[in-house]
XYZ file of C-alpha atoms in Angstrom:
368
model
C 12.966 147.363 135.851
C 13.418 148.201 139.270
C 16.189 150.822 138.764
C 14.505 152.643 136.250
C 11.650 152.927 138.782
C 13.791 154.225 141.278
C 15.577 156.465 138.033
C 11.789 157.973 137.488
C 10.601 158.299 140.793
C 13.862 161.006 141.291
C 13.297 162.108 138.300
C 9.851 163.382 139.534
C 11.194 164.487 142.376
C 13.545 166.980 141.201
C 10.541 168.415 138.602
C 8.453 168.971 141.335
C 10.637 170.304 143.980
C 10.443 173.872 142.471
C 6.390 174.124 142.008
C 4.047 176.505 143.808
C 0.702 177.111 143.549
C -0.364 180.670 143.294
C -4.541 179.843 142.841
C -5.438 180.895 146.506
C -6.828 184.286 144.741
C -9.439 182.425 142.783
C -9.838 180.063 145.176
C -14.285 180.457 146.782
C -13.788 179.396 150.186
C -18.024 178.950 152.108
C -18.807 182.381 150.408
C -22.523 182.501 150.348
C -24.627 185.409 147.587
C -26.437 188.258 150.123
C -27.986 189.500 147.065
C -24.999 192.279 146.075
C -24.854 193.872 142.728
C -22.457 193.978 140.146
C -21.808 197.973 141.377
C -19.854 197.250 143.681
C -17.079 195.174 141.239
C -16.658 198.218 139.234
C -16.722 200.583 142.323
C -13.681 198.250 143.205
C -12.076 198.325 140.107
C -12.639 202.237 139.652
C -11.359 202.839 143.229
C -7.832 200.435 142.804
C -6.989 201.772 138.847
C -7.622 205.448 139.649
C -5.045 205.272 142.048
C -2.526 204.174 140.244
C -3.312 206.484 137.258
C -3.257 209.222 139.519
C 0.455 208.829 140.281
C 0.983 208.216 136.583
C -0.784 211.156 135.540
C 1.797 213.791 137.658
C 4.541 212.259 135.155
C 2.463 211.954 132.414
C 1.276 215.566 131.730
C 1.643 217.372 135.907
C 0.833 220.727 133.970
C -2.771 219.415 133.041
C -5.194 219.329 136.025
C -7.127 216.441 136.914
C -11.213 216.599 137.343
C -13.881 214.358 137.725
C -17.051 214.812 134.928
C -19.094 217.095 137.112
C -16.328 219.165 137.317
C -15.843 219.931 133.191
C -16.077 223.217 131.887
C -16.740 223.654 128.332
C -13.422 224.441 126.447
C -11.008 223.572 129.340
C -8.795 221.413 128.947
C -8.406 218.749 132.133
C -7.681 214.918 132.719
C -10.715 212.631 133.504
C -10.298 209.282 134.923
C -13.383 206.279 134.716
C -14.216 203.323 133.289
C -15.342 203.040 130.096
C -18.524 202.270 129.072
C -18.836 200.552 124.934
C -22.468 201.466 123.395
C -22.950 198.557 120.707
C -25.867 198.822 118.136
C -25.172 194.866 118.137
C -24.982 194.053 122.128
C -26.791 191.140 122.672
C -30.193 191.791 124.791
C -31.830 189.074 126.575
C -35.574 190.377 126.139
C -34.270 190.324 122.435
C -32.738 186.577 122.482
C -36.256 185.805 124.056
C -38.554 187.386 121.112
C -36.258 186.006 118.735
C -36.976 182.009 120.049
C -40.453 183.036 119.760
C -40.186 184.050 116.415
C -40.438 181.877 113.080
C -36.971 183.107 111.914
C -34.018 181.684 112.239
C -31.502 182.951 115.336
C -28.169 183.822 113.634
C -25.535 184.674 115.981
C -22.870 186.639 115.100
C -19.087 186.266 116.331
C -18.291 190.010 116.217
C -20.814 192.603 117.911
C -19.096 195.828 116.473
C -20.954 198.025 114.405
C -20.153 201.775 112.296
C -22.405 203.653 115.121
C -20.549 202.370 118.304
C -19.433 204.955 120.687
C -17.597 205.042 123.842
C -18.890 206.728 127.334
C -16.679 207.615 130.306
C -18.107 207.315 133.972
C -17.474 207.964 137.468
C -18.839 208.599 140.581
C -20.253 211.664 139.383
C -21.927 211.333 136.302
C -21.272 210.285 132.361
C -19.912 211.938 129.745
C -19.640 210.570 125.868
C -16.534 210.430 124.294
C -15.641 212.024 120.709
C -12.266 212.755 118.351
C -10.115 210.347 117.043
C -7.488 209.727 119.420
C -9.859 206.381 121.464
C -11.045 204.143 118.848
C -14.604 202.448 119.558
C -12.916 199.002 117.881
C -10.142 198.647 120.246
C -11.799 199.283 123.667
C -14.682 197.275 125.723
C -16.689 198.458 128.539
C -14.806 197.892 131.720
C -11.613 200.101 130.692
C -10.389 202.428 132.958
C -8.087 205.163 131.596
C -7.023 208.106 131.950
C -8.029 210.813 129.205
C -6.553 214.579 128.274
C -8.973 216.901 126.615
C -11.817 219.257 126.703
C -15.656 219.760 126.618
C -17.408 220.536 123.377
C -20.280 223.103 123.265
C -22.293 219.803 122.100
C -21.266 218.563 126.121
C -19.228 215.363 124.657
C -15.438 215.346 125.750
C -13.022 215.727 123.305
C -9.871 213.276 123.468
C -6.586 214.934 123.207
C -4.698 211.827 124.430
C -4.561 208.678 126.214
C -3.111 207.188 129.076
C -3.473 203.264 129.998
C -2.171 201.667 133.388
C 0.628 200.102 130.936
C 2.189 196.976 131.587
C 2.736 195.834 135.992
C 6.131 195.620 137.501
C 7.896 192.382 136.583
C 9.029 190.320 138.930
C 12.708 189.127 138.005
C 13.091 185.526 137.390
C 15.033 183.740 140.250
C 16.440 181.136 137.861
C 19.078 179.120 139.634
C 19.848 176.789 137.448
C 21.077 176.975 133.222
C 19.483 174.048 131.997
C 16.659 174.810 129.507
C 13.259 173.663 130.834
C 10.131 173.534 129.106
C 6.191 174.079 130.171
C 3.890 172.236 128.018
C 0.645 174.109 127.347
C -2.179 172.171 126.216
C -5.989 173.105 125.546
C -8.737 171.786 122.939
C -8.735 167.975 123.812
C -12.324 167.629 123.587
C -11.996 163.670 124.562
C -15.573 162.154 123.241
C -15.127 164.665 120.479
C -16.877 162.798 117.399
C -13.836 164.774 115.708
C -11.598 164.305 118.046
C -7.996 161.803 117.439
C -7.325 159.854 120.183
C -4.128 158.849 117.986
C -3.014 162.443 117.943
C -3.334 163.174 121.761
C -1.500 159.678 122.316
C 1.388 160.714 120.195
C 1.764 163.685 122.224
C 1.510 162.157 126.004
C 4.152 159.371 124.368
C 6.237 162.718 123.125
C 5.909 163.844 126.424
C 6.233 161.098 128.948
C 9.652 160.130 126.628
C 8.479 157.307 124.660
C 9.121 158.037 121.203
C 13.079 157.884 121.293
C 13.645 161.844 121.761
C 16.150 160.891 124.794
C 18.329 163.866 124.823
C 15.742 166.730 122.835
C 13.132 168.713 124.231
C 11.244 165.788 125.421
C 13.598 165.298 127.863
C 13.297 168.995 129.174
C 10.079 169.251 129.667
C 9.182 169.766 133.367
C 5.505 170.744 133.207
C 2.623 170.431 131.229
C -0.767 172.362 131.802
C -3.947 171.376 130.369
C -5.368 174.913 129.916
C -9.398 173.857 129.154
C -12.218 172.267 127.065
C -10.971 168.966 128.094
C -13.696 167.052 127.385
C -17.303 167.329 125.314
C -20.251 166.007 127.095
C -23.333 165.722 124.593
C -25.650 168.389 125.271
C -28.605 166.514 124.438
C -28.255 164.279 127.292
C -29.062 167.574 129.632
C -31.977 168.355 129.143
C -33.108 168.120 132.791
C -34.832 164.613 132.556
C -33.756 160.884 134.095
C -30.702 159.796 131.589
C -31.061 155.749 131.320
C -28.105 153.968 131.854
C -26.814 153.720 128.129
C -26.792 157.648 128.389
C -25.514 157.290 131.583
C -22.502 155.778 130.172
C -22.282 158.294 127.265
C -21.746 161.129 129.478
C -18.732 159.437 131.931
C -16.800 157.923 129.221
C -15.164 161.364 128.061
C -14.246 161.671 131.321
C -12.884 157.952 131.340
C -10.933 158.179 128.030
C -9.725 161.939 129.466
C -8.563 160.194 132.557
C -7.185 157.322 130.800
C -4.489 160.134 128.729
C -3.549 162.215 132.086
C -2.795 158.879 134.254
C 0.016 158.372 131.622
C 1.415 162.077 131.659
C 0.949 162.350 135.239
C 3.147 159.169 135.447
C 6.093 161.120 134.198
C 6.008 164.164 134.738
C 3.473 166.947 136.648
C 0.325 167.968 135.278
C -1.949 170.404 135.995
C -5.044 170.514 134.479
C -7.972 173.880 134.143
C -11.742 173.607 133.432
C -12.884 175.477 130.382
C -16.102 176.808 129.116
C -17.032 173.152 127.849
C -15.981 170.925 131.031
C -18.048 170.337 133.891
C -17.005 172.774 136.292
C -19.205 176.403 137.453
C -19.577 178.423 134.143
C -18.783 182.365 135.615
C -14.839 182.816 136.432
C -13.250 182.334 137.969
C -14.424 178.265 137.511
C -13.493 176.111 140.120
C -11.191 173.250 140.082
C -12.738 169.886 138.425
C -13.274 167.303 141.006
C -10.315 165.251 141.670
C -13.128 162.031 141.892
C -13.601 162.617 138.309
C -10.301 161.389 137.729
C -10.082 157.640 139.751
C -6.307 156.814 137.348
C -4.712 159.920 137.861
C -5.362 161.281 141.676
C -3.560 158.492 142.275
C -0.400 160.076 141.502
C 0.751 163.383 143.524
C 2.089 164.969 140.210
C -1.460 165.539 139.175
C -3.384 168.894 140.319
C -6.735 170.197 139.343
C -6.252 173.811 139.445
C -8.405 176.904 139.269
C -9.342 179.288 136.043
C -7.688 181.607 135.819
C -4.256 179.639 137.033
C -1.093 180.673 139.004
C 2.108 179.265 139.586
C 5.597 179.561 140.241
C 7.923 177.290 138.333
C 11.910 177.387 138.993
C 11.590 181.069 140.236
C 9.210 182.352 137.121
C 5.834 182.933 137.660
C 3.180 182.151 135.177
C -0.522 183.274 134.648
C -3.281 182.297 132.712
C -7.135 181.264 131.574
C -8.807 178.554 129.388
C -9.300 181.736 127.139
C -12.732 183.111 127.546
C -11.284 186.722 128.548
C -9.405 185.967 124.573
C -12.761 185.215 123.322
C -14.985 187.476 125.069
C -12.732 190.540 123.834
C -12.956 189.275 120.050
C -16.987 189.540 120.064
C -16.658 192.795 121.206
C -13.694 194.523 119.723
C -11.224 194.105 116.726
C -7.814 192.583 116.493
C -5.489 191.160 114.476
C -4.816 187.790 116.442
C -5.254 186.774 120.145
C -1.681 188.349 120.563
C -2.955 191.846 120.378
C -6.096 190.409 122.773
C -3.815 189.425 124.951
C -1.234 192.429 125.073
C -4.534 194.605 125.529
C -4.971 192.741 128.666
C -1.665 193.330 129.888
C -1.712 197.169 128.987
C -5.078 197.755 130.912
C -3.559 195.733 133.834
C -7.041 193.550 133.780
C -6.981 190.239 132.911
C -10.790 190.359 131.865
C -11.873 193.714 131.823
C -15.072 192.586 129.914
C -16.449 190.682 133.261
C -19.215 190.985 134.569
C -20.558 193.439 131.498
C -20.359 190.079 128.892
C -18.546 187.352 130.563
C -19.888 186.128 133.995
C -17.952 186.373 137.108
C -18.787 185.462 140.969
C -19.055 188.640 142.336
């Protein structure tokens, strides 16, 4: 018993010799709100992607010159860069949502805003100007774009799109892998613990598959060095928050998903490191990027030094790769306001507009 103690606590070691956490970006350190706008995020965002399409743009077309909207001329042909702006027939409008609780009818919310009459609008510092042709598709871009676009002014003063240019994917950094073995992140997300439809059999299955304890000695199990809980964790029932004094039965309702959440990470964290994110559904701040979840939430696994409550969005470096990503409400945010296949495409969108949510703070809420 002892030696396989011993056996496990190196065995930890060596998994987490090779971690580094990367979440000092979304870290809020005693930042207080002085009543700033959300201007001065897209002022920000305009300012860092225009530079870096400018130096794309003199290898993209260096024949074409460059002009700000002020500056078109009808029937010239230039290259405007801004940040897109989506008009949607279908955009949800709070003095709307508030005349619709008033109302007798039913509220019927729809998962996809687009609509036929949906155009797009490119801004800048100096002005707007509304977008026409084929080439830019209204179902494939969201407001908080910024591009690059080739064409011309129309006697009608809309800008005709010749062609497009997107930031396109960041330089890589190359993977310092020093060692051959294959190793294995585990990404998990959806565990809704106090789910009424939730399996606690499932999930326990999976931490045994993980921690080792279903005979898979020498397969992946064995491999994996990692496992990140990526969100929505646990469901708390809503109708306990309604701002009122919660008796101690309901009390009790509202900790134990915590409890039986706590419970299932003591035993990964036991064997190997965990990180785990808040989502839109735990109880962590609800604009990104959301905060870690309070370590005193979990009493079982704090206990261990393998387990880390991490930011959302989440960085890290494992064995010389570095790895990036969110509980998903960038995903989901894009898919009520644009059209996809799959997340996939959502998610190679993201990496072609080098913005990881480009629809904050427009739809999804951010601390500015």
């Amino acid at each position: 018993m002892a030696a396989m103690e011993i056996d496990t606590e190196k065995n930890l070691q060596r998994k987490q010799s090779t971690y580094q956490s990367l979440d000092e970006t979304f870290e809020i350190q005693n930042e207080t709100y002085r009543g700033q706008q959300y201007s001065q995020i897209y002022f920000a965002r305009l300012h860092t992607m225009r530079t870096l399409l400018y130096s794309l743009v003199t290898h993209w077309k260096p024949h074409v010159p460059v002009c700000t909207v002020l500056e078109l001329e009808e029937g010239k042909e230039c290259i405007i860069v801004g940040t897109l702006y989506k008009h949607m027939k279908l955009k949800p409008c709070i003095l709307d949502e508030y005349s619709k609780e008033r109302s007798a009818l039913p509220l019927v919310k729809p998962h996809n805003f687009m609509h036929p009459d949906d155009h797009l609008v490119l801004e800048d510092e100096s002005g707007r100007v509304k977008l026409g042709g084929t080439v830019l598709s209204p179902s494939v871009y969201v407001t908080g774009v910024v591009v690059a676009l080739h064409g011309k002014e129309t006697g009608a003063g809309d800008f005709m799109v010749l062609d497009v240019l997107e930031a396109g994917l960041a330089p890589q950094i190359e993977p310092q892998l020093k060692s051959r073995e294959d190793k294995y992140v585990v990404f998990i997300s959806g565990v809704n613990a106090g789910s009424s439809l939730s399996n606690p059999l499932q999930f326990q299955l999976l931490v045994d598959h993980i921690t080792g304890h279903l005979g898979d000695e020498k397969g992946i199990a064995a491999e994996i060095v990692h496992v990140v809980i990526a969100g929505n964790s646990v469901e708390i029932p809503l109708g306990l928050l309604n701002g009122q004094n919660l008796a101690s039965k309901d009390q009790s309702r509202l900790s134990e998903p915590v409890q039986e959440l706590d419970i299932l990470l003591t035993q990964i964290a036991a064997g190997v490191p965990v990180d785990i994110m808040p989502g839109s559904n735990d109880p962590a701040n609800f604009c990104l990027p959301q905060q870690p979840l309070n370590r005193w939430l979990f009493p079982g696994s704090r206990a261990y030094n393998t387990f880390r409550s991490c930011t959302n969005p989440h960085c890290f470096e494992l064995a010389g790769v570095r790895i990036l990503g969110t509980s998903g409400q960038n995903i989901d945010d894009l898919k009520k306001y644009s059209e996809g296949k799959d997340e996939l495409e959502f998610m190679e969108r993201t990496l072609k507009w080098r913005h990881l949510a480009p629809t904050t703070p427009n739809t999804l809420g951010i601390l500015s």
